[in-house]
Short mmCIF file of C-alpha atoms in Angstrom, two decimals:
data_model
loop_
_atom_site.label_atom_id
_atom_site.label_comp_id
_atom_site.label_asym_id
_atom_site.label_seq_id
_atom_site.Cartn_x
_atom_site.Cartn_y
_atom_site.Cartn_z
CA MET A 1 139.70 199.67 111.59
CA LYS A 2 138.76 198.06 108.72
CA GLU A 3 138.59 199.76 105.46
CA LYS A 4 134.99 200.25 105.10
CA GLU A 5 135.09 201.91 108.22
CA ASN A 6 137.68 204.11 107.40
CA LYS A 7 135.86 205.58 104.44
CA LEU A 8 132.83 206.28 106.72
CA VAL A 9 135.19 209.01 108.57
CA ASN A 10 137.67 210.01 105.95
CA ALA A 11 136.76 213.00 104.17
CA ARG A 12 138.20 214.08 100.66
CA LYS A 13 140.26 217.16 100.77
CA PRO A 14 139.17 219.94 97.95
CA THR A 15 142.13 221.22 95.58
CA GLN A 16 140.69 223.62 93.41
CA GLU A 17 139.36 227.20 94.30
CA ARG A 18 135.70 226.08 93.13
CA SER A 19 135.76 222.68 95.28
CA ARG A 20 137.13 224.66 98.42
CA GLU A 21 134.27 227.13 97.95
CA ARG A 22 131.63 224.50 97.72
CA VAL A 23 133.41 222.68 100.77
CA GLU A 24 132.78 225.81 102.57
CA ARG A 25 129.12 226.38 101.88
CA MET A 26 128.82 222.74 103.21
CA PHE A 27 130.54 223.58 106.47
CA GLN A 28 128.40 226.75 106.58
CA ALA A 29 125.23 224.91 106.07
CA ALA A 30 126.01 221.90 108.83
CA GLU A 31 127.12 224.28 111.17
CA LYS A 32 123.28 226.14 110.74
CA LEU A 33 121.92 222.59 111.04
CA LEU A 34 124.09 221.69 113.91
CA LEU A 35 122.98 224.58 116.11
CA GLU A 36 119.06 224.06 115.00
CA GLN A 37 119.00 220.16 115.27
CA GLY A 38 122.13 219.02 116.95
CA PRO A 39 124.12 216.34 115.28
CA GLU A 40 122.29 213.44 115.92
CA SER A 41 119.57 214.77 113.49
CA LEU A 42 121.88 216.08 110.82
CA SER A 43 121.79 214.37 107.34
CA ILE A 44 123.68 214.77 104.10
CA PRO A 45 120.36 215.51 102.18
CA GLU A 46 119.68 218.26 104.63
CA VAL A 47 122.96 219.70 104.62
CA ALA A 48 123.03 219.29 100.36
CA LYS A 49 119.65 221.20 100.56
CA THR A 50 120.65 223.91 103.02
CA SER A 51 123.74 224.76 100.90
CA GLY A 52 121.74 224.50 97.75
CA LEU A 53 124.24 222.00 96.29
CA PRO A 54 123.33 218.40 95.11
CA ARG A 55 123.82 215.28 97.29
CA SER A 56 126.43 213.73 95.03
CA SER A 57 128.61 217.14 95.71
CA VAL A 58 128.53 216.69 99.03
CA TYR A 59 129.36 212.84 99.22
CA GLN A 60 131.77 213.53 96.65
CA PHE A 61 134.21 215.33 99.73
CA PHE A 62 132.08 213.22 103.01
CA PRO A 63 130.79 209.66 102.45
CA SER A 64 128.74 210.08 105.40
CA LYS A 65 127.82 212.80 108.16
CA TYR A 66 130.38 211.65 110.15
CA ALA A 67 133.24 212.40 107.83
CA LEU A 68 131.42 215.79 107.52
CA LEU A 69 131.18 216.40 111.24
CA LEU A 70 134.84 215.23 111.91
CA ALA A 71 136.36 218.05 109.52
CA ILE A 72 134.51 220.67 110.86
CA SER A 73 135.52 219.27 114.47
CA ASP A 74 139.44 219.31 112.94
CA GLN A 75 138.96 223.04 111.71
CA TYR A 76 137.88 224.25 115.35
CA GLU A 77 140.46 222.32 117.02
CA GLN A 78 143.50 224.08 114.80
CA LYS A 79 141.60 227.49 115.65
CA LEU A 80 141.81 226.23 119.59
CA VAL A 81 145.35 225.20 119.18
CA ASP A 82 146.38 228.89 117.48
CA ARG A 83 144.68 230.48 120.71
CA ILE A 84 146.44 228.58 123.07
CA ALA A 85 149.93 229.06 120.69
CA GLY A 86 149.08 232.72 121.37
CA LEU A 87 149.30 232.33 125.08
CA ASP A 88 153.17 231.82 124.38
CA ALA A 89 153.90 235.35 124.28
CA VAL A 90 151.93 236.87 127.23
CA LEU A 91 152.44 234.01 129.84
CA GLY A 92 155.78 234.75 131.16
CA ASN A 93 157.41 232.52 133.74
CA LEU A 94 154.21 231.27 135.82
CA ALA A 95 153.81 228.34 138.11
CA LEU A 96 152.08 225.59 136.81
CA ALA A 97 148.92 226.29 138.79
CA ASP A 98 148.69 229.73 136.98
CA VAL A 99 149.70 228.14 133.42
CA MET A 100 146.58 225.76 133.93
CA GLY A 101 144.41 228.46 134.90
CA SER A 102 145.37 230.42 132.17
CA LEU A 103 144.69 227.78 129.80
CA ALA A 104 141.61 226.77 131.40
CA ARG A 105 140.41 230.53 131.00
CA THR A 106 141.46 230.69 127.42
CA ALA A 107 140.08 227.37 126.30
CA ALA A 108 136.48 228.33 128.12
CA ASP A 109 136.25 231.78 126.52
CA PHE A 110 137.17 230.15 123.14
CA TYR A 111 134.52 227.58 123.33
CA ASN A 112 131.88 230.37 124.70
CA GLU A 113 132.56 231.85 121.74
CA HIS A 114 132.21 228.79 119.19
CA PRO A 115 128.84 226.77 120.09
CA ILE A 116 130.02 224.75 117.34
CA ALA A 117 133.18 223.72 119.13
CA CYS A 118 131.36 222.69 122.02
CA ILE A 119 128.78 220.59 120.12
CA LEU A 120 131.43 218.73 118.09
CA ILE A 121 134.85 218.51 120.67
CA LEU A 122 132.97 218.53 123.73
CA GLY A 123 130.34 216.19 122.60
CA GLY A 124 133.07 213.97 120.90
CA PRO A 125 132.97 211.46 118.40
CA MET A 126 130.20 209.49 117.94
CA SER A 127 132.36 205.95 117.44
CA ARG A 128 135.64 204.81 118.37
CA ASP A 129 136.50 205.07 114.34
CA GLY A 130 135.63 208.48 114.55
CA PHE A 131 137.94 209.09 117.96
CA ARG A 132 140.65 207.53 115.80
CA ALA A 133 140.25 209.65 112.97
CA GLY A 134 140.58 212.76 114.96
CA GLU A 135 143.49 211.99 116.77
CA ASP A 136 145.83 213.99 114.73
CA SER A 137 144.29 217.26 115.18
CA ARG A 138 143.97 216.41 119.06
CA MET A 139 147.69 215.85 119.03
CA GLY A 140 148.10 219.31 118.03
CA THR A 141 146.45 220.43 120.99
CA VAL A 142 148.46 218.32 123.23
CA ASN A 143 151.96 219.35 121.99
CA SER A 144 150.65 222.87 121.97
CA ILE A 145 150.19 222.54 125.58
CA ARG A 146 153.35 220.61 126.51
CA TYR A 147 155.32 223.32 124.98
CA LEU A 148 153.76 226.01 126.78
CA ILE A 149 154.16 224.32 130.23
CA GLU A 150 157.74 222.43 129.94
CA LYS A 151 158.95 225.69 128.22
CA ARG A 152 158.06 227.22 131.75
CA MET A 153 159.39 224.65 134.11
CA SER A 154 163.21 224.32 133.32
CA GLY A 155 164.36 220.70 133.80
CA VAL A 156 160.62 219.14 134.01
CA GLU A 157 158.82 217.32 131.37
CA PHE A 158 155.56 214.76 131.70
CA PRO A 159 155.82 211.19 130.60
CA THR A 160 154.58 210.55 127.50
CA GLU A 161 153.53 206.79 127.58
CA PRO A 162 150.86 206.89 128.78
CA ASP A 163 150.64 210.72 127.71
CA VAL A 164 149.81 212.87 130.81
CA ILE A 165 149.46 216.11 129.00
CA ALA A 166 146.70 214.37 126.96
CA PHE A 167 145.22 213.00 129.99
CA ALA A 168 144.88 216.23 131.56
CA ILE A 169 143.20 217.73 128.37
CA GLU A 170 140.37 214.98 128.49
CA ILE A 171 139.99 216.03 132.43
CA ALA A 172 139.79 219.72 131.22
CA ARG A 173 137.23 218.56 128.24
CA GLY A 174 135.27 216.58 130.71
CA CYS A 175 134.98 219.50 132.94
CA PHE A 176 133.96 221.64 130.33
CA LYS A 177 131.50 219.16 128.81
CA TYR A 178 129.31 218.66 132.36
CA GLY A 179 129.65 222.84 132.70
CA TYR A 180 128.61 223.62 129.13
CA PHE A 181 125.57 220.82 128.85
CA ARG A 182 124.57 221.77 132.22
CA GLU A 183 124.51 225.47 131.84
CA LYS A 184 124.85 226.53 128.27
CA THR A 185 128.18 227.97 129.16
CA ILE A 186 131.25 227.14 130.36
CA SER A 187 131.11 229.45 133.91
CA ASP A 188 133.61 231.16 135.98
CA GLN A 189 133.07 228.05 138.54
CA THR A 190 133.79 225.71 135.75
CA VAL A 191 136.63 227.18 134.89
CA ALA A 192 137.94 227.60 138.41
CA GLU A 193 137.09 223.69 138.82
CA THR A 194 138.95 222.59 135.74
CA ARG A 195 142.12 224.79 136.85
CA THR A 196 142.06 222.54 140.18
CA ALA A 197 141.35 219.11 138.45
CA THR A 198 144.01 219.49 135.67
CA TYR A 199 146.67 221.17 138.08
CA GLY A 200 146.06 218.49 141.06
CA TYR A 201 146.65 215.56 138.07
CA LEU A 202 149.39 216.98 136.63
CA SER A 203 151.38 218.30 139.88
CA THR A 204 151.42 214.16 140.55
CA ARG A 205 152.84 213.38 137.25
CA LEU A 206 155.96 215.46 137.16
CA ARG A 207 159.12 213.91 135.92
CA ALA A 208 162.27 216.52 136.78
CA SER A 209 165.67 215.81 136.07
CA LYS A 210 166.38 218.61 138.71
CA PRO A 211 164.44 220.34 141.37
CA ALA A 212 161.36 222.33 140.08
CA THR A 213 158.96 224.36 141.99
CA VAL A 214 155.56 223.69 141.10
CA ASP A 215 153.10 225.79 143.23
#
């Protein structure tokens, strides 16, 4: 990625309380505009106007609307990671198909509760540079799900090159994206199809050091 392109997607993190409060106002304004207009029409001047802050204050932290959208997306990605991590205490020793069903249900509930996450995470970044800039956040989701699955399947692991769990997540998000943008929600039927699709893929990519049951 070229340095100029880096600057368009990299946000500056606030370090002082006053700055954090301003950035939070920017996020709230941007989310309001996203729900009203969508990401295509959102602009830094509109965010500044809606938040009541000078444009220069917004540009100080976000050199472009893409940097702002990625920063908001990262926040929701972390919230999703936290939601998924909470499953560890309640899943028990489930088979792979049931784990994928629980993950699909949990993620669907999260997206249905947070339409901004649907717009930004399921809608995806607007460029390859944006995709690469959000890679660290996505890997948090990948690693959380890998831990949940492999902990329940003794002696089983999934290839990391290519990263099979990352592919499975993209399959799930593709199913969710189809359901959400078609129906404006992620329905029970979409959850069921997501479980089938991700389980079907992962069950063919198991790499076991000893026999394990996946059904």
